[in-house]
Amino acid sequence: MILVPLAMLGACASQPGEFSGRSKTTILVMADDSDPTTLARSNSTHYRVNAGLKGAMSRQGFRLLDENFAEAQLGWRFHDRQPESDLIQAAKLMRQSGQANLQPEILVLYRLHSRHRDNGYATVVRTRLAGAIFDIAGNRFLDEFELPVAEYSAPADCNQRCMDRVVGSKAKDISNRLGTVLGRKLAAYSPGGKDRKYEDDRDDFDNEDSFKLTLEGFNSEESREIIRVMTNEFPGYQDLELISRNRTTRLYRYDSKASRAKLEKWIVILLSDMGFNPDHEVDITVAGNRISVTRLDILDPYPPKKKQNKKSPRFQ
């Protein structure tokens, strides 16, 4: 839990409904490198993560500010290992600057931890992403988040510069996962709570669409069950093609005539029937031509959870 001075943020109790909502909300994202085990702010990986995060958040209806833009506009200069309290204060000062394009409502501080292990034949680089969300406009703490640990392979003689390149090469994946988690977290504080994340301008069933379907963090049996139901039981299904797979991730082309709203609803039902808690154990994104289903509780999948039998039709 991140401790924040009361004078700076007021009471830390989050009260859904006070946050103005996701539509056109301006978010300031800053790297929190106060912990010496995190990548320093000057590391180029942060620039690449922020660049990818802009697109991920924009697709969900948010405007994103990053610290580089703020530095250029205000003539500021952030340095490595800046205390967290300084970053929170900086966000509040931006709102007092009088500049219309520097009015963040939400502050996201993320910490990118990076460690490595020498296995003799190769180096294993492990990253962990965590952080906190603050309502700067409302002067309060909102929530915190943590993504599962990710592991990447590197050469046996990989030095620090080499490891930085390895982590930097995964910046797009890191930003996409971070954007998904932030979108779901912030949706909880929009009016009405966790309402629909994405608009769909189609009827329930319309022309066929091809989706890029990603299953991440599920073991083989769980993945097969998800695909079995999506191809055999989801109305509107047309075709499926496996594009690639590895130990934890499977990528498919999924063709369907069903609307995005229906597909998201059915996937929630499917995962619930498999024993998962859609609010805590999995993250579901249906946006544009992308469907992403990620298991958040673990990266190394355990045996599948027991499926519940349903007598009535599930997908209507």
Coordinates of C-alpha atoms in Angstrom, one line a residue:
M1 CA 0.0 0.0 0.0
I2 CA 1.4 3.4 -0.9
L3 CA 1.4 5.9 1.9
V4 CA 0.4 9.5 0.9
P5 CA 0.5 12.6 3.1
L6 CA -3.0 13.4 4.2
A7 CA -2.5 17.1 3.7
M8 CA -1.8 16.3 0.0
L9 CA -4.6 14.0 -0.8
G10 CA -7.1 14.2 2.0
A11 CA -8.9 11.1 3.1
C12 CA -8.0 8.0 1.2
A13 CA -11.4 6.3 1.1
S14 CA -12.5 5.8 -2.4
Q15 CA -16.1 6.6 -3.1
P16 CA -17.4 5.5 -6.5
G17 CA -19.4 8.1 -8.2
E18 CA -17.3 11.1 -7.3
F19 CA -14.9 10.6 -10.2
S20 CA -16.2 12.4 -13.3
G21 CA -16.0 9.3 -15.5
R22 CA -13.9 7.9 -18.3
S23 CA -15.3 10.0 -21.2
K24 CA -12.6 12.6 -22.1
T25 CA -10.9 12.2 -18.7
T26 CA -7.3 13.5 -18.7
I27 CA -4.8 11.2 -17.1
L28 CA -1.2 12.0 -16.2
V29 CA 1.1 9.0 -16.2
M30 CA 4.4 9.2 -14.4
A31 CA 7.1 6.6 -13.7
D32 CA 7.7 6.2 -9.9
D33 CA 11.3 5.2 -9.6
S34 CA 11.8 6.0 -5.9
D35 CA 12.3 2.3 -5.2
P36 CA 15.9 1.5 -6.1
T37 CA 14.8 -1.9 -7.6
T38 CA 12.8 -0.1 -10.3
L39 CA 14.0 1.1 -13.7
A40 CA 15.3 4.7 -13.4
R41 CA 13.1 7.4 -14.9
S42 CA 15.8 8.2 -17.5
N43 CA 15.7 4.6 -18.9
S44 CA 14.3 4.8 -22.4
T45 CA 11.9 1.9 -21.7
H46 CA 9.6 4.4 -19.9
Y47 CA 9.4 6.6 -23.0
R48 CA 8.4 3.6 -25.1
V49 CA 5.8 2.4 -22.5
N50 CA 4.2 5.9 -22.4
A51 CA 4.1 6.1 -26.2
G52 CA 2.3 2.8 -26.4
L53 CA 0.0 3.6 -23.5
K54 CA -1.3 6.7 -25.3
G55 CA -2.9 4.6 -27.9
A56 CA -4.2 2.0 -25.5
M57 CA -5.9 4.6 -23.3
S58 CA -7.2 6.7 -26.2
R59 CA -9.1 3.7 -27.5
Q60 CA -10.9 3.5 -24.1
G61 CA -11.9 7.2 -24.1
F62 CA -9.1 8.8 -22.1
R63 CA -6.7 11.6 -22.9
L64 CA -3.1 10.9 -21.7
L65 CA -0.5 13.3 -20.6
D66 CA 3.1 12.2 -19.9
E67 CA 5.8 13.8 -17.8
N68 CA 7.9 14.6 -20.9
F69 CA 5.1 16.8 -22.3
A70 CA 4.7 18.5 -18.9
E71 CA 8.4 19.2 -18.7
A72 CA 8.5 20.8 -22.1
Q73 CA 5.4 23.0 -21.4
L74 CA 6.4 24.2 -18.0
G75 CA 10.2 24.2 -18.2
W76 CA 10.4 21.6 -15.5
R77 CA 13.0 18.8 -15.2
F78 CA 12.3 15.6 -13.3
H79 CA 15.3 13.6 -12.1
D80 CA 15.9 10.0 -11.3
R81 CA 14.7 8.6 -7.9
Q82 CA 12.3 11.5 -7.3
P83 CA 10.2 10.9 -4.1
E84 CA 6.6 9.9 -4.7
S85 CA 5.4 12.9 -2.8
D86 CA 7.1 15.2 -5.3
L87 CA 5.3 13.6 -8.2
I88 CA 1.9 14.0 -6.5
Q89 CA 2.7 17.6 -5.8
A90 CA 3.8 18.2 -9.4
A91 CA 0.4 16.9 -10.6
K92 CA -1.4 19.3 -8.3
L93 CA 0.8 22.2 -9.5
M94 CA 0.0 21.4 -13.1
R95 CA -3.7 22.0 -12.4
Q96 CA -2.7 25.4 -10.9
S97 CA -0.6 26.4 -13.9
G98 CA -3.5 27.9 -15.8
Q99 CA -2.6 26.0 -19.0
A100 CA -5.7 24.4 -20.5
N101 CA -3.7 21.4 -21.9
L102 CA -2.2 20.7 -18.5
Q103 CA -5.2 19.9 -16.3
P104 CA -4.8 16.3 -15.2
E105 CA -7.8 14.8 -13.4
I106 CA -6.2 11.5 -12.6
L107 CA -2.6 10.7 -11.7
V108 CA -1.2 7.2 -12.4
L109 CA 2.2 6.4 -10.8
Y110 CA 3.6 3.1 -12.0
R111 CA 6.7 1.2 -10.8
L112 CA 8.6 -1.0 -13.3
H113 CA 10.7 -3.5 -11.3
S114 CA 13.4 -5.4 -13.2
R115 CA 15.5 -8.3 -11.9
H116 CA 17.6 -11.0 -13.6
R117 CA 18.8 -14.5 -12.8
D118 CA 21.8 -16.2 -14.4
N119 CA 20.8 -19.8 -15.4
G120 CA 24.2 -20.6 -16.8
Y121 CA 23.0 -21.2 -20.3
A122 CA 21.0 -18.0 -20.4
T123 CA 19.9 -15.0 -18.4
V124 CA 16.2 -14.8 -17.3
V125 CA 14.9 -11.2 -17.0
R126 CA 11.9 -10.8 -14.8
T127 CA 9.7 -7.6 -14.7
R128 CA 6.9 -6.6 -12.4
L129 CA 4.6 -3.7 -12.9
A130 CA 2.7 -2.1 -10.0
G131 CA 1.4 1.3 -9.0
A132 CA -1.3 3.5 -7.7
I133 CA -4.1 5.8 -9.0
F134 CA -5.0 9.1 -7.5
D135 CA -7.9 11.5 -8.2
I136 CA -6.0 14.8 -8.4
A137 CA -9.2 16.8 -9.1
G138 CA -10.9 15.2 -6.1
N139 CA -7.8 15.2 -3.8
R140 CA -7.9 11.5 -2.9
F141 CA -6.4 8.1 -3.4
L142 CA -8.4 5.9 -5.7
D143 CA -6.8 2.4 -6.2
E144 CA -3.7 0.4 -6.7
F145 CA -2.8 -2.2 -9.2
E146 CA -0.2 -4.9 -9.9
L147 CA 0.4 -7.0 -13.0
P148 CA 1.7 -10.6 -13.0
V149 CA 5.4 -11.1 -13.2
A150 CA 6.7 -11.6 -16.7
E151 CA 9.8 -13.4 -17.7
Y152 CA 12.0 -12.9 -20.8
S153 CA 15.0 -14.8 -22.1
A154 CA 18.3 -13.0 -22.7
P155 CA 21.8 -14.1 -23.7
A156 CA 24.0 -15.8 -21.1
D157 CA 26.5 -12.9 -20.9
C158 CA 23.8 -10.2 -20.8
N159 CA 25.0 -7.1 -19.0
Q160 CA 22.8 -4.2 -17.7
R161 CA 22.7 -2.5 -21.1
C162 CA 21.7 -5.7 -22.7
M163 CA 18.9 -6.3 -20.1
D164 CA 17.6 -2.8 -20.6
R165 CA 17.3 -3.6 -24.3
V166 CA 15.4 -6.8 -23.6
V167 CA 12.9 -5.0 -21.3
G168 CA 12.6 -2.1 -23.8
S169 CA 11.8 -4.5 -26.6
K170 CA 8.7 -5.6 -24.5
A171 CA 7.5 -2.0 -23.9
K172 CA 4.6 -2.4 -26.3
D173 CA 3.3 -5.5 -24.5
I174 CA 3.8 -3.8 -21.1
S175 CA 1.9 -0.7 -22.2
N176 CA -1.0 -2.8 -23.7
R177 CA -1.4 -4.8 -20.4
L178 CA -1.1 -1.6 -18.3
G179 CA -3.7 0.2 -20.5
T180 CA -6.1 -2.7 -20.1
V181 CA -5.8 -2.8 -16.3
L182 CA -6.1 1.0 -15.9
G183 CA -9.2 1.1 -18.2
R184 CA -10.9 -1.5 -16.0
K185 CA -9.8 0.1 -12.8
L186 CA -11.0 3.6 -13.8
A187 CA -14.3 2.4 -15.1
A188 CA -15.2 1.4 -11.5
Y189 CA -15.3 5.1 -10.6
S190 CA -17.4 6.3 -13.5
P191 CA -21.0 7.2 -12.8
G192 CA -23.0 4.0 -12.3
G193 CA -19.9 1.9 -11.5
K194 CA -18.6 -0.8 -13.8
D195 CA -20.9 -0.1 -16.8
R196 CA -20.1 -0.8 -20.4
K197 CA -16.5 -0.1 -21.5
Y198 CA -17.0 0.0 -25.2
E199 CA -19.6 1.3 -27.5
D200 CA -20.8 -0.9 -30.4
D201 CA -22.7 0.7 -33.3
R202 CA -23.8 -2.6 -34.7
D203 CA -27.0 -4.7 -34.1
D204 CA -26.7 -7.9 -32.1
F205 CA -25.9 -9.7 -35.4
D206 CA -24.6 -8.0 -38.5
N207 CA -21.9 -8.5 -41.1
E208 CA -19.1 -10.8 -40.3
D209 CA -16.0 -9.4 -38.5
S210 CA -12.5 -10.9 -38.1
F211 CA -11.2 -10.5 -34.6
K212 CA -7.7 -11.0 -33.2
L213 CA -8.4 -13.2 -30.2
T214 CA -5.7 -13.5 -27.6
L215 CA -5.8 -15.9 -24.6
E216 CA -3.1 -15.3 -22.1
G217 CA -2.3 -17.1 -18.8
F218 CA -4.6 -20.1 -19.3
N219 CA -3.3 -23.7 -19.5
S220 CA -3.9 -25.9 -22.5
E221 CA -7.1 -27.5 -21.2
E222 CA -8.6 -24.1 -20.1
S223 CA -7.8 -22.6 -23.5
R224 CA -9.4 -25.6 -25.3
E225 CA -12.5 -25.2 -23.3
I226 CA -12.8 -21.5 -24.0
I227 CA -12.3 -22.1 -27.8
R228 CA -14.7 -25.0 -27.7
V229 CA -17.5 -22.9 -26.3
M230 CA -16.7 -19.9 -28.5
T231 CA -16.9 -22.0 -31.6
N232 CA -19.7 -24.4 -30.7
E233 CA -22.0 -22.4 -28.5
F234 CA -21.6 -18.7 -29.3
P235 CA -24.3 -17.6 -31.8
G236 CA -22.9 -15.9 -34.9
Y237 CA -19.6 -17.8 -35.0
Q238 CA -18.2 -18.2 -38.5
D239 CA -14.5 -19.4 -38.5
L240 CA -11.4 -19.8 -36.3
E241 CA -7.7 -20.0 -37.1
L242 CA -4.8 -20.5 -34.7
I243 CA -2.1 -18.0 -35.6
S244 CA 0.5 -18.7 -32.9
R245 CA 1.0 -20.1 -29.4
N246 CA 3.5 -20.6 -26.6
R247 CA 3.4 -21.8 -23.0
T248 CA 1.1 -19.1 -21.8
T249 CA -0.3 -17.2 -24.8
R250 CA -2.5 -18.3 -27.8
L251 CA -3.4 -16.0 -30.7
Y252 CA -6.3 -16.8 -33.0
R253 CA -8.3 -15.2 -35.9
Y254 CA -11.9 -15.4 -34.8
D255 CA -14.7 -14.6 -37.2
S256 CA -18.1 -13.8 -35.9
K257 CA -21.3 -11.9 -36.9
A258 CA -22.1 -11.1 -33.2
S259 CA -21.7 -7.6 -31.9
R260 CA -18.9 -6.7 -29.6
A261 CA -21.3 -6.1 -26.7
K262 CA -22.7 -9.6 -27.1
L263 CA -19.2 -11.2 -27.3
E264 CA -18.0 -9.5 -24.2
K265 CA -21.2 -10.5 -22.3
W266 CA -20.8 -14.1 -23.4
I267 CA -17.2 -14.3 -22.5
V268 CA -18.0 -13.1 -19.0
I269 CA -20.6 -15.8 -18.7
L270 CA -18.2 -18.5 -20.1
L271 CA -15.4 -17.6 -17.7
S272 CA -17.8 -17.5 -14.7
D273 CA -19.1 -20.9 -15.6
M274 CA -15.5 -22.1 -15.6
G275 CA -15.1 -20.9 -12.1
F276 CA -13.3 -17.7 -12.6
N277 CA -14.2 -14.3 -11.0
P278 CA -14.4 -11.9 -14.0
D279 CA -13.8 -8.9 -11.7
H280 CA -10.6 -10.1 -10.1
E281 CA -9.1 -13.2 -11.8
V282 CA -9.4 -12.3 -15.5
D283 CA -9.3 -9.2 -17.7
I284 CA -11.6 -9.0 -20.7
T285 CA -11.1 -6.5 -23.5
V286 CA -13.3 -6.3 -26.6
A287 CA -12.4 -3.2 -28.6
G288 CA -12.3 -2.6 -32.3
N289 CA -11.2 -5.9 -33.9
R290 CA -9.4 -7.1 -30.8
I291 CA -10.6 -9.6 -28.2
S292 CA -8.1 -10.1 -25.3
V293 CA -8.8 -12.5 -22.4
T294 CA -6.0 -12.5 -19.7
R295 CA -5.8 -14.5 -16.5
L296 CA -4.5 -12.0 -13.9
D297 CA -4.0 -14.2 -10.9
I298 CA -1.2 -16.3 -12.3
L299 CA 1.1 -16.6 -15.3
D300 CA 2.0 -20.3 -14.9
P301 CA -1.5 -21.9 -15.3
Y302 CA -2.7 -24.5 -12.8
P303 CA -5.2 -27.3 -13.7
P304 CA -8.5 -25.9 -14.9
K305 CA -11.3 -25.0 -12.6
K306 CA -14.3 -27.2 -12.6
K307 CA -17.0 -26.3 -15.1
Q308 CA -20.5 -25.7 -13.9
N309 CA -23.4 -27.4 -15.7
K310 CA -26.2 -25.1 -17.0
K311 CA -29.6 -26.4 -18.0
S312 CA -30.8 -23.3 -19.7
P313 CA -29.1 -21.7 -22.8
R314 CA -26.3 -19.4 -21.7
F315 CA -25.7 -17.3 -24.8
Q316 CA -28.8 -15.4 -25.9

